[in-house]
CSV table of N, CA and C in Angstrom, one decimal:
chain,number,residue,atom,x,y,z
N,1,MET,N,75.4,0.3,8.6
N,1,MET,CA,76.3,1.1,9.5
N,1,MET,C,77.6,0.5,9.7
N,2,ASP,N,77.6,-0.8,9.8
N,2,ASP,CA,78.9,-1.5,9.9
N,2,ASP,C,79.7,-1.5,8.7
N,3,ILE,N,79.0,-1.4,7.5
N,3,ILE,CA,79.7,-1.3,6.2
N,3,ILE,C,80.4,0.0,6.1
N,4,LYS,N,79.8,1.1,6.5
N,4,LYS,CA,80.5,2.4,6.5
N,4,LYS,C,81.7,2.4,7.4
N,5,LYS,N,81.5,1.8,8.6
N,5,LYS,CA,82.6,1.8,9.6
N,5,LYS,C,83.8,1.0,9.0
N,6,MET,N,83.5,-0.2,8.4
N,6,MET,CA,84.6,-1.0,7.8
N,6,MET,C,85.2,-0.3,6.6
N,7,ALA,N,84.4,0.5,5.8
N,7,ALA,CA,84.9,1.2,4.7
N,7,ALA,C,85.8,2.3,5.1
N,8,ARG,N,85.6,2.9,6.3
N,8,ARG,CA,86.5,4.0,6.8
N,8,ARG,C,87.8,3.4,7.3
N,9,GLU,N,87.7,2.2,7.8
N,9,GLU,CA,88.9,1.5,8.3
N,9,GLU,C,89.7,0.8,7.1
N,10,ASN,N,89.1,0.9,5.9
N,10,ASN,CA,89.7,0.4,4.7
N,10,ASN,C,89.9,-1.1,4.7
N,11,GLN,N,88.8,-1.8,5.2
N,11,GLN,CA,88.8,-3.3,5.1
N,11,GLN,C,87.8,-3.7,4.0
N,12,MET,N,88.3,-3.8,2.9
N,12,MET,CA,87.5,-4.0,1.7
N,12,MET,C,86.9,-5.4,1.6
N,13,LYS,N,87.6,-6.4,2.0
N,13,LYS,CA,87.1,-7.7,2.0
N,13,LYS,C,85.8,-7.9,2.9
N,14,ALA,N,85.9,-7.3,4.0
N,14,ALA,CA,84.8,-7.4,4.9
N,14,ALA,C,83.6,-6.6,4.4
N,15,VAL,N,83.9,-5.4,3.7
N,15,VAL,CA,82.9,-4.6,3.1
N,15,VAL,C,82.2,-5.4,2.0
N,16,LYS,N,82.9,-6.1,1.2
N,16,LYS,CA,82.3,-6.9,0.1
N,16,LYS,C,81.4,-8.0,0.6
N,17,ILE,N,81.8,-8.7,1.7
N,17,ILE,CA,81.0,-9.7,2.3
N,17,ILE,C,79.7,-9.2,2.9
N,18,MET,N,79.9,-8.1,3.6
N,18,MET,CA,78.7,-7.4,4.2
N,18,MET,C,77.7,-6.9,3.1
N,19,ALA,N,78.3,-6.4,2.0
N,19,ALA,CA,77.5,-5.8,0.9
N,19,ALA,C,76.7,-7.0,0.3
N,20,LYS,N,77.4,-8.1,0.0
N,20,LYS,CA,76.7,-9.3,-0.5
N,20,LYS,C,75.6,-9.8,0.4
N,21,ASP,N,75.9,-9.8,1.7
N,21,ASP,CA,74.9,-10.2,2.7
N,21,ASP,C,73.7,-9.3,2.7
N,22,LEU,N,74.0,-8.0,2.6
N,22,LEU,CA,72.9,-7.0,2.6
N,22,LEU,C,72.0,-7.2,1.3
N,23,VAL,N,72.7,-7.4,0.2
N,23,VAL,CA,71.9,-7.6,-1.1
N,23,VAL,C,71.1,-8.9,-1.0
N,24,ARG,N,71.6,-10.0,-0.4
N,24,ARG,CA,70.9,-11.2,-0.3
N,24,ARG,C,69.7,-11.0,0.7
N,25,THR,N,69.9,-10.3,1.8
N,25,THR,CA,68.8,-10.0,2.7
N,25,THR,C,67.7,-9.3,2.1
N,26,ARG,N,68.1,-8.3,1.3
N,26,ARG,CA,67.0,-7.5,0.6
N,26,ARG,C,66.3,-8.4,-0.4
N,27,GLN,N,67.0,-9.3,-1.1
N,27,GLN,CA,66.3,-10.2,-2.0
N,27,GLN,C,65.4,-11.1,-1.3
N,28,TYR,N,65.8,-11.6,-0.1
N,28,TYR,CA,65.0,-12.5,0.7
N,28,TYR,C,63.7,-11.8,1.1
N,29,ILE,N,63.9,-10.5,1.6
N,29,ILE,CA,62.8,-9.8,2.0
N,29,ILE,C,61.8,-9.6,0.8
N,30,THR,N,62.3,-9.3,-0.3
N,30,THR,CA,61.4,-9.1,-1.5
N,30,THR,C,60.7,-10.5,-1.8
N,31,LYS,N,61.5,-11.6,-1.7
N,31,LYS,CA,60.8,-12.9,-2.0
N,31,LYS,C,59.8,-13.2,-1.0
N,32,PHE,N,60.1,-12.9,0.3
N,32,PHE,CA,59.1,-13.2,1.3
N,32,PHE,C,57.8,-12.4,1.1
N,33,ILE,N,58.0,-11.1,0.7
N,33,ILE,CA,56.8,-10.3,0.4
N,33,ILE,C,56.0,-10.9,-0.8
N,34,GLU,N,56.7,-11.3,-1.8
N,34,GLU,CA,56.0,-12.0,-3.0
N,34,GLU,C,55.3,-13.2,-2.5
N,35,MET,N,56.0,-14.0,-1.7
N,35,MET,CA,55.4,-15.3,-1.2
N,35,MET,C,54.2,-15.0,-0.4
N,36,ARG,N,54.2,-14.0,0.5
N,36,ARG,CA,53.1,-13.6,1.3
N,36,ARG,C,51.9,-13.2,0.4
N,37,SER,N,52.2,-12.5,-0.6
N,37,SER,CA,51.1,-12.1,-1.6
N,37,SER,C,50.5,-13.3,-2.3
N,38,GLN,N,51.4,-14.2,-2.7
N,38,GLN,CA,50.9,-15.4,-3.3
N,38,GLN,C,50.0,-16.2,-2.4
N,39,LEU,N,50.5,-16.4,-1.1
N,39,LEU,CA,49.7,-17.1,-0.1
N,39,LEU,C,48.3,-16.5,0.1
N,40,GLN,N,48.3,-15.1,0.2
N,40,GLN,CA,47.0,-14.4,0.4
N,40,GLN,C,46.1,-14.7,-0.8
N,41,GLY,N,46.7,-14.7,-2.0
N,41,GLY,CA,45.9,-15.0,-3.2
N,41,GLY,C,45.3,-16.4,-3.2
N,42,CYS,N,46.2,-17.3,-2.7
N,42,CYS,CA,45.7,-18.7,-2.6
N,42,CYS,C,44.5,-18.8,-1.5
N,43,ALA,N,44.7,-18.1,-0.4
N,43,ALA,CA,43.7,-18.1,0.6
N,43,ALA,C,42.4,-17.5,0.0
N,44,LEU,N,42.4,-16.5,-0.8
N,44,LEU,CA,41.2,-15.9,-1.4
N,44,LEU,C,40.6,-16.9,-2.3
N,45,LYS,N,41.4,-17.6,-3.1
N,45,LYS,CA,40.9,-18.6,-4.0
N,45,LYS,C,40.3,-19.8,-3.3
N,46,LEU,N,40.9,-20.2,-2.2
N,46,LEU,CA,40.3,-21.3,-1.3
N,46,LEU,C,38.9,-20.8,-0.8
N,47,GLN,N,38.9,-19.6,-0.3
N,47,GLN,CA,37.6,-19.1,0.2
N,47,GLN,C,36.5,-19.0,-0.8
N,48,THR,N,36.9,-18.6,-2.1
N,48,THR,CA,36.0,-18.6,-3.2
N,48,THR,C,35.5,-20.0,-3.5
N,49,VAL,N,36.4,-21.0,-3.5
N,49,VAL,CA,36.0,-22.4,-3.8
N,49,VAL,C,35.1,-22.9,-2.7
N,50,LYS,N,35.4,-22.5,-1.4
N,50,LYS,CA,34.6,-22.9,-0.3
N,50,LYS,C,33.1,-22.4,-0.4
N,51,SER,N,33.0,-21.1,-0.8
N,51,SER,CA,31.7,-20.5,-0.9
N,51,SER,C,31.0,-21.1,-2.1
N,52,HIS,N,31.7,-21.4,-3.2
N,52,HIS,CA,31.0,-22.1,-4.3
N,52,HIS,C,30.5,-23.4,-3.9
N,53,ALA,N,31.3,-24.2,-3.1
N,53,ALA,CA,30.8,-25.5,-2.6
N,53,ALA,C,29.6,-25.3,-1.7
N,54,ALA,N,29.6,-24.3,-0.8
N,54,ALA,CA,28.4,-24.1,0.0
N,54,ALA,C,27.2,-23.8,-0.8
N,55,MET,N,27.4,-22.9,-1.8
N,55,MET,CA,26.3,-22.6,-2.7
N,55,MET,C,25.7,-23.8,-3.4
N,56,ALA,N,26.6,-24.6,-3.9
N,56,ALA,CA,26.2,-25.9,-4.6
N,56,ALA,C,25.4,-26.8,-3.7
N,57,GLU,N,25.9,-26.9,-2.4
N,57,GLU,CA,25.2,-27.7,-1.5
N,57,GLU,C,23.8,-27.2,-1.2
N,58,ALA,N,23.7,-25.8,-1.0
N,58,ALA,CA,22.4,-25.2,-0.8
N,58,ALA,C,21.5,-25.4,-1.9
N,59,MET,N,22.0,-25.3,-3.1
N,59,MET,CA,21.2,-25.5,-4.3
N,59,MET,C,20.7,-26.9,-4.4
N,60,SER,N,21.5,-27.8,-4.0
N,60,SER,CA,21.2,-29.2,-4.1
N,60,SER,C,20.1,-29.5,-3.1
N,61,SER,N,20.2,-29.0,-1.9
N,61,SER,CA,19.2,-29.3,-0.9
N,61,SER,C,17.9,-28.6,-1.3
N,62,THR,N,17.9,-27.4,-1.9
N,62,THR,CA,16.7,-26.7,-2.4
N,62,THR,C,16.1,-27.5,-3.5
N,63,ALA,N,16.9,-28.1,-4.4
N,63,ALA,CA,16.3,-28.9,-5.5
N,63,ALA,C,15.6,-30.1,-4.9
N,64,GLN,N,16.2,-30.7,-3.9
N,64,GLN,CA,15.6,-31.9,-3.3
N,64,GLN,C,14.3,-31.5,-2.6
N,65,ALA,N,14.3,-30.4,-1.9
N,65,ALA,CA,13.0,-29.9,-1.2
N,65,ALA,C,11.9,-29.6,-2.3
N,66,MET,N,12.3,-29.0,-3.4
N,66,MET,CA,11.4,-28.7,-4.5
N,66,MET,C,10.8,-30.0,-5.1
N,67,LYS,N,11.7,-31.0,-5.2
N,67,LYS,CA,11.2,-32.3,-5.7
N,67,LYS,C,10.2,-32.9,-4.8
N,68,LYS,N,10.4,-32.9,-3.5
N,68,LYS,CA,9.5,-33.4,-2.5
N,68,LYS,C,8.2,-32.7,-2.5
N,69,MET,N,8.2,-31.3,-2.7
N,69,MET,CA,7.0,-30.5,-2.7
N,69,MET,C,6.2,-30.9,-4.0
N,70,ASN,N,6.9,-31.0,-5.1
N,70,ASN,CA,6.2,-31.4,-6.4
N,70,ASN,C,5.5,-32.7,-6.2
N,71,LYS,N,6.2,-33.7,-5.5
N,71,LYS,CA,5.6,-35.0,-5.3
N,71,LYS,C,4.4,-34.9,-4.4
N,72,ALA,N,4.5,-34.0,-3.4
N,72,ALA,CA,3.4,-33.9,-2.4
N,72,ALA,C,2.2,-33.1,-2.9
N,73,VAL,N,2.4,-32.2,-3.9
N,73,VAL,CA,1.3,-31.4,-4.4
N,73,VAL,C,0.6,-32.2,-5.5
N,74,ASP,N,-0.7,-32.4,-5.4
N,74,ASP,CA,-1.4,-33.1,-6.4
N,74,ASP,C,-2.2,-32.0,-7.2
N,75,VAL,N,-1.6,-31.7,-8.4
N,75,VAL,CA,-2.2,-30.6,-9.2
N,75,VAL,C,-3.6,-30.9,-9.7
N,76,PRO,N,-3.9,-32.1,-10.1
N,76,PRO,CA,-5.3,-32.4,-10.6
N,76,PRO,C,-6.3,-32.3,-9.4
N,77,ALA,N,-5.9,-32.7,-8.2
N,77,ALA,CA,-6.8,-32.6,-7.1
N,77,ALA,C,-7.0,-31.1,-6.7
N,78,ILE,N,-6.0,-30.3,-6.8
N,78,ILE,CA,-6.1,-28.8,-6.6
N,78,ILE,C,-7.0,-28.2,-7.7
N,79,ASN,N,-6.8,-28.6,-8.9
N,79,ASN,CA,-7.7,-28.1,-10.0
N,79,ASN,C,-9.2,-28.5,-9.7
N,80,LYS,N,-9.4,-29.7,-9.3
N,80,LYS,CA,-10.7,-30.2,-9.0
N,80,LYS,C,-11.3,-29.4,-7.9
N,81,MET,N,-10.5,-29.2,-6.9
N,81,MET,CA,-11.0,-28.4,-5.7
N,81,MET,C,-11.4,-27.0,-6.1
N,82,MET,N,-10.5,-26.4,-6.9
N,82,MET,CA,-10.8,-25.0,-7.4
N,82,MET,C,-12.1,-25.0,-8.2
N,83,ALA,N,-12.3,-26.0,-9.1
N,83,ALA,CA,-13.6,-26.0,-9.9
N,83,ALA,C,-14.8,-26.2,-9.0
N,84,GLU,N,-14.6,-27.0,-8.0
N,84,GLU,CA,-15.7,-27.2,-7.0
N,84,GLU,C,-16.0,-26.0,-6.2
N,85,PHE,N,-15.0,-25.3,-5.8
N,85,PHE,CA,-15.1,-24.0,-5.1
N,85,PHE,C,-15.9,-23.0,-6.0
N,86,GLU,N,-15.5,-22.9,-7.2
N,86,GLU,CA,-16.1,-21.9,-8.2
N,86,GLU,C,-17.6,-22.3,-8.4
N,87,LYS,N,-17.9,-23.6,-8.5
N,87,LYS,CA,-19.3,-24.0,-8.6
N,87,LYS,C,-20.1,-23.6,-7.4
N,88,GLU,N,-19.6,-23.9,-6.2
N,88,GLU,CA,-20.3,-23.6,-5.0
N,88,GLU,C,-20.4,-22.1,-4.8
N,89,ASN,N,-19.4,-21.3,-5.2
N,89,ASN,CA,-19.4,-19.9,-5.1
N,89,ASN,C,-20.5,-19.3,-6.0
N,90,MET,N,-20.6,-19.8,-7.2
N,90,MET,CA,-21.7,-19.4,-8.1
N,90,MET,C,-23.1,-19.7,-7.5
N,91,LYS,N,-23.2,-20.9,-6.9
N,91,LYS,CA,-24.5,-21.2,-6.3
N,91,LYS,C,-24.8,-20.2,-5.2
N,92,SER,N,-23.8,-19.9,-4.4
N,92,SER,CA,-24.0,-18.9,-3.3
N,92,SER,C,-24.4,-17.6,-3.8
N,93,GLU,N,-23.7,-17.1,-4.9
N,93,GLU,CA,-24.1,-15.8,-5.5
N,93,GLU,C,-25.5,-15.8,-6.0
N,94,MET,N,-25.9,-16.9,-6.6
N,94,MET,CA,-27.3,-17.0,-7.1
N,94,MET,C,-28.3,-17.0,-6.0
N,95,MET,N,-28.0,-17.7,-4.9
N,95,MET,CA,-28.8,-17.8,-3.7
N,95,MET,C,-28.9,-16.4,-3.1
N,96,GLN,N,-27.8,-15.7,-3.0
N,96,GLN,CA,-27.8,-14.3,-2.5
N,96,GLN,C,-28.6,-13.4,-3.3
N,97,GLU,N,-28.5,-13.5,-4.6
N,97,GLU,CA,-29.3,-12.6,-5.5
N,97,GLU,C,-30.8,-12.9,-5.3
N,98,MET,N,-31.1,-14.2,-5.2
N,98,MET,CA,-32.5,-14.6,-5.0
N,98,MET,C,-33.1,-14.0,-3.7
N,99,MET,N,-32.3,-14.1,-2.7
N,99,MET,CA,-32.6,-13.6,-1.3
N,99,MET,C,-32.8,-12.1,-1.4
N,100,GLY,N,-31.9,-11.4,-2.1
N,100,GLY,CA,-32.0,-9.9,-2.3
N,100,GLY,C,-33.3,-9.5,-3.0
N,101,ASP,N,-33.6,-10.3,-4.1
N,101,ASP,CA,-34.8,-10.0,-4.8
N,101,ASP,C,-36.1,-10.2,-3.9
N,102,ALA,N,-36.0,-11.3,-3.1
N,102,ALA,CA,-37.2,-11.6,-2.3
N,102,ALA,C,-37.3,-10.5,-1.2
N,103,LEU,N,-36.2,-10.0,-0.6
N,103,LEU,CA,-36.3,-9.0,0.3
N,103,LEU,C,-36.8,-7.7,-0.3
N,104,GLU,N,-36.3,-7.4,-1.5
N,104,GLU,CA,-36.8,-6.2,-2.2
N,104,GLU,C,-38.3,-6.3,-2.4
N,105,ASP,N,-38.8,-7.4,-2.8
N,105,ASP,CA,-40.3,-7.6,-3.0
N,105,ASP,C,-41.0,-7.3,-1.7
N,106,VAL,N,-40.5,-7.9,-0.6
N,106,VAL,CA,-41.1,-7.7,0.7
N,106,VAL,C,-41.1,-6.2,1.1
N,107,MET,N,-40.0,-5.6,0.9
N,107,MET,CA,-39.8,-4.1,1.2
N,107,MET,C,-40.8,-3.3,0.4
N,108,ASP,N,-40.9,-3.6,-0.9
N,108,ASP,CA,-41.8,-2.8,-1.8
N,108,ASP,C,-43.2,-2.9,-1.3
N,109,ASN,N,-43.7,-4.1,-0.8
N,109,ASN,CA,-45.0,-4.2,-0.3
N,109,ASN,C,-45.2,-3.4,0.9
N,110,ASP,N,-44.2,-3.3,1.8
N,110,ASP,CA,-44.2,-2.5,3.0
N,110,ASP,C,-44.3,-1.0,2.6
N,111,GLU,N,-43.7,-0.6,1.6
N,111,GLU,CA,-43.7,0.8,1.2
N,111,GLU,C,-45.1,1.1,0.7
N,112,GLU,N,-45.7,0.2,-0.1
N,112,GLU,CA,-47.1,0.5,-0.6
N,112,GLU,C,-48.0,0.5,0.6
N,113,GLU,N,-47.8,-0.4,1.6
N,113,GLU,CA,-48.7,-0.4,2.8
N,113,GLU,C,-48.5,0.9,3.6
N,114,GLU,N,-47.3,1.4,3.7
N,114,GLU,CA,-47.0,2.6,4.4
N,114,GLU,C,-47.7,3.8,3.7
N,115,ASP,N,-47.6,3.9,2.4
N,115,ASP,CA,-48.3,4.9,1.6
N,115,ASP,C,-49.8,4.9,1.9
N,116,ARG,N,-50.4,3.7,1.9
N,116,ARG,CA,-51.8,3.5,2.2
N,116,ARG,C,-52.2,4.0,3.5
N,117,ILE,N,-51.4,3.7,4.6
N,117,ILE,CA,-51.7,4.1,5.9
N,117,ILE,C,-51.5,5.6,6.1
N,118,VAL,N,-50.5,6.2,5.5
N,118,VAL,CA,-50.3,7.6,5.5
N,118,VAL,C,-51.4,8.3,4.9
N,119,ASN,N,-51.9,7.9,3.7
N,119,ASN,CA,-53.0,8.5,3.0
N,119,ASN,C,-54.3,8.4,3.9
N,120,GLN,N,-54.5,7.2,4.5
N,120,GLN,CA,-55.6,7.0,5.4
N,120,GLN,C,-55.6,8.1,6.5
N,121,VAL,N,-54.5,8.2,7.2
N,121,VAL,CA,-54.4,9.2,8.3
N,121,VAL,C,-54.6,10.6,7.8
N,122,LEU,N,-54.0,11.0,6.6
N,122,LEU,CA,-54.2,12.3,6.1
N,122,LEU,C,-55.7,12.5,5.7
N,123,ASP,N,-56.3,11.5,5.2
N,123,ASP,CA,-57.8,11.6,4.9
N,123,ASP,C,-58.6,11.9,6.2
N,124,GLU,N,-58.2,11.2,7.3
N,124,GLU,CA,-58.9,11.4,8.5
N,124,GLU,C,-58.7,12.8,9.0
N,125,ILE,N,-57.5,13.3,8.9
N,125,ILE,CA,-57.2,14.7,9.3
N,125,ILE,C,-57.9,15.7,8.4
N,126,GLY,N,-58.0,15.4,7.2
N,126,GLY,CA,-58.6,16.3,6.3
N,126,GLY,C,-57.6,17.0,5.3
N,127,ILE,N,-56.5,16.4,5.2
N,127,ILE,CA,-55.5,17.0,4.3
N,127,ILE,C,-55.4,16.2,3.0
N,128,ASP,N,-55.5,16.9,1.9
N,128,ASP,CA,-55.5,16.2,0.6
N,128,ASP,C,-54.1,16.4,0.0
N,129,MET,N,-53.3,15.4,-0.1
N,129,MET,CA,-52.0,15.4,-0.6
N,129,MET,C,-52.0,15.1,-2.1
N,130,THR,N,-53.1,14.7,-2.7
N,130,THR,CA,-53.1,14.3,-4.1
N,130,THR,C,-53.4,15.5,-5.0
N,131,GLY,N,-53.8,16.6,-4.4
N,131,GLY,CA,-54.1,17.8,-5.2
N,131,GLY,C,-52.8,18.5,-5.6
N,132,GLU,N,-53.0,19.4,-6.6
N,132,GLU,CA,-51.8,20.1,-7.1
N,132,GLU,C,-51.4,21.2,-6.1
N,133,ILE,N,-50.1,21.3,-6.0
N,133,ILE,CA,-49.5,22.4,-5.2
N,133,ILE,C,-49.5,23.6,-6.0
N,134,PRO,N,-50.0,24.8,-5.6
N,134,PRO,CA,-49.9,26.0,-6.4
N,134,PRO,C,-48.5,26.4,-6.7
N,135,ASN,N,-48.3,27.0,-7.9
N,135,ASN,CA,-47.0,27.4,-8.3
N,135,ASN,C,-46.6,28.7,-7.5
N,136,ALA,N,-45.4,28.7,-7.0
N,136,ALA,CA,-44.9,29.9,-6.3
N,136,ALA,C,-44.5,30.9,-7.3
N,137,PRO,N,-44.6,32.2,-7.0
N,137,PRO,CA,-44.2,33.3,-7.9
N,137,PRO,C,-42.7,33.2,-8.1
N,138,GLU,N,-42.2,33.5,-9.3
N,138,GLU,CA,-40.8,33.4,-9.5
N,138,GLU,C,-40.1,34.7,-9.3
N,139,GLN,N,-39.1,34.7,-8.5
N,139,GLN,CA,-38.3,36.0,-8.2
N,139,GLN,C,-36.8,35.6,-8.3
N,140,ASN,N,-36.0,36.6,-8.5
N,140,ASN,CA,-34.6,36.4,-8.4
N,140,ASN,C,-34.2,36.5,-7.0
N,141,LEU,N,-34.1,35.3,-6.4
N,141,LEU,CA,-33.9,35.2,-4.9
N,141,LEU,C,-32.6,35.9,-4.5
N,142,ALA,N,-31.6,35.9,-5.3
N,142,ALA,CA,-30.3,36.6,-4.9
N,142,ALA,C,-30.5,38.1,-4.7
N,143,SER,N,-31.3,38.7,-5.6
N,143,SER,CA,-31.4,40.2,-5.5
N,143,SER,C,-32.5,40.5,-4.5
N,144,ALA,N,-33.5,39.7,-4.3
N,144,ALA,CA,-34.6,40.0,-3.4
N,144,ALA,C,-34.2,39.8,-1.9
N,145,MET,N,-33.2,38.9,-1.6
N,145,MET,CA,-32.9,38.7,-0.2
N,145,MET,C,-31.6,39.3,0.1
N,146,PRO,N,-31.4,39.8,1.4
N,146,PRO,CA,-30.2,40.5,1.8
N,146,PRO,C,-29.1,39.4,1.9
N,147,GLU,N,-27.8,39.9,2.0
N,147,GLU,CA,-26.7,39.0,2.2
N,147,GLU,C,-26.7,38.3,3.6
N,148,ALA,N,-26.1,37.2,3.7
N,148,ALA,CA,-26.1,36.4,4.9
N,148,ALA,C,-25.1,37.1,5.9
N,149,ALA,N,-25.5,37.1,7.2
N,149,ALA,CA,-24.6,37.7,8.2
N,149,ALA,C,-23.6,36.7,8.6
N,150,GLU,N,-22.9,37.0,9.7
N,150,GLU,CA,-21.8,36.2,10.2
N,150,GLU,C,-22.2,34.7,10.4
N,151,GLY,N,-23.3,34.5,11.1
N,151,GLY,CA,-23.7,33.1,11.4
N,151,GLY,C,-24.4,32.4,10.2
N,152,GLY,N,-24.5,33.0,9.1
N,152,GLY,CA,-25.1,32.4,7.9
N,152,GLY,C,-26.6,32.5,7.9
N,153,LYS,N,-27.2,33.3,8.8
N,153,LYS,CA,-28.6,33.4,8.9
N,153,LYS,C,-29.0,34.8,8.3
N,154,VAL,N,-30.2,34.9,7.8
N,154,VAL,CA,-30.7,36.1,7.2
N,154,VAL,C,-32.0,36.5,7.9
N,155,ALA,N,-32.2,37.7,8.3
N,155,ALA,CA,-33.5,38.2,8.9
N,155,ALA,C,-34.5,38.4,7.8
N,156,VAL,N,-35.7,38.0,7.9
N,156,VAL,CA,-36.7,38.1,6.9
N,156,VAL,C,-37.8,39.0,7.6
N,157,GLY,N,-38.3,40.0,6.9
N,157,GLY,CA,-39.4,40.8,7.4
N,157,GLY,C,-40.7,40.1,7.5
N,158,LEU,N,-41.7,40.8,8.0
N,158,LEU,CA,-43.0,40.2,8.2
N,158,LEU,C,-43.8,40.3,6.9
N,159,GLY,N,-43.4,41.0,5.9
N,159,GLY,CA,-44.1,41.1,4.7
N,159,GLY,C,-45.0,42.4,4.6
N,160,GLU,N,-45.8,42.5,3.5
N,160,GLU,CA,-46.5,43.7,3.2
N,160,GLU,C,-47.7,43.9,4.2
N,161,ASN,N,-48.3,42.8,4.7
N,161,ASN,CA,-49.5,42.9,5.5
N,161,ASN,C,-49.1,43.1,7.0
N,162,GLY,N,-47.9,43.4,7.3
N,162,GLY,CA,-47.5,43.6,8.7
N,162,GLY,C,-47.6,42.4,9.6
N,163,GLY,N,-47.4,41.3,9.0
N,163,GLY,CA,-47.5,40.0,9.8
N,163,GLY,C,-48.7,39.3,9.5
N,164,ASN,N,-49.6,39.8,8.8
N,164,ASN,CA,-50.9,39.1,8.5
N,164,ASN,C,-50.7,38.4,7.1
N,165,ASN,N,-49.7,37.6,7.0
N,165,ASN,CA,-49.4,36.8,5.8
N,165,ASN,C,-50.3,35.6,5.6
N,166,THR,N,-50.5,35.3,4.4
N,166,THR,CA,-51.3,34.0,4.1
N,166,THR,C,-50.3,32.9,4.3
N,167,ASN,N,-50.9,31.7,4.4
N,167,ASN,CA,-50.1,30.5,4.6
N,167,ASN,C,-49.0,30.3,3.5
N,168,GLY,N,-49.3,30.6,2.3
N,168,GLY,CA,-48.4,30.5,1.2
N,168,GLY,C,-47.2,31.4,1.3
N,169,GLU,N,-47.4,32.6,1.8
N,169,GLU,CA,-46.3,33.6,2.0
N,169,GLU,C,-45.4,33.1,3.1
N,170,VAL,N,-45.9,32.6,4.2
N,170,VAL,CA,-45.1,32.1,5.3
N,170,VAL,C,-44.3,31.0,4.9
N,171,VAL,N,-44.8,30.0,4.1
N,171,VAL,CA,-44.1,28.9,3.6
N,171,VAL,C,-43.0,29.3,2.7
N,172,MET,N,-43.3,30.3,1.9
N,172,MET,CA,-42.2,30.8,1.0
N,172,MET,C,-41.1,31.5,1.7
N,173,GLN,N,-41.5,32.3,2.8
N,173,GLN,CA,-40.4,32.9,3.6
N,173,GLN,C,-39.6,31.9,4.3
N,174,GLU,N,-40.2,30.9,4.8
N,174,GLU,CA,-39.4,29.8,5.5
N,174,GLU,C,-38.5,29.1,4.5
N,175,GLU,N,-39.0,28.9,3.3
N,175,GLU,CA,-38.1,28.2,2.3
N,175,GLU,C,-36.9,29.1,1.9
N,176,GLU,N,-37.2,30.4,1.8
N,176,GLU,CA,-36.1,31.4,1.5
N,176,GLU,C,-35.1,31.4,2.6
N,177,MET,N,-35.6,31.4,3.9
N,177,MET,CA,-34.7,31.4,5.0
N,177,MET,C,-33.8,30.1,5.0
N,178,LEU,N,-34.4,29.0,4.7
N,178,LEU,CA,-33.6,27.8,4.6
N,178,LEU,C,-32.5,27.9,3.5
N,179,LEU,N,-32.9,28.4,2.4
N,179,LEU,CA,-32.0,28.6,1.3
N,179,LEU,C,-30.8,29.4,1.7
N,180,TYR,N,-31.0,30.5,2.4
N,180,TYR,CA,-29.9,31.4,2.7
N,180,TYR,C,-29.1,30.9,3.9
N,181,GLN,N,-29.6,29.9,4.7
N,181,GLN,CA,-28.9,29.4,5.8
N,181,GLN,C,-27.9,28.3,5.3
N,182,ILE,N,-28.1,27.8,4.2
N,182,ILE,CA,-27.2,26.7,3.7
N,182,ILE,C,-25.9,27.2,3.2
């Protein structure tokens, strides 16, 4: 602004000095900006070096800790311990298998004794379970029985004799009812 004012007043020497000063100031501003950029770059490089140094220190302490752990761990002793554990584990499995077999033998004897007692009771009552069960007549159950209602149950009639069914027919009707309830 002062340069324009001096130029209007026709003072050219002062205008030249002010122009040179303006050019120098602009150059200094540019140099300061460049210097600030360079300083920021140096700061970033210093930070990178600092983080590398911290990383190297951490790796060094980790390596020392690993050395101490390797000295503290006795690999042959661990291998010996693992072999002993495996041996004891196999003994335990064999013992468990033997116990299971013994329990099975005991349970089998109980089952035979139960069968003997049941047969004795049935003999006293007069029921013969060893005889053959008569064959039931074969029918197509799906076509002979009505569809299941809402509750899944089917009504079954009294049969041809008006309720005077033989024992076999009642059993068969009960079996059919069970089939259709499922």
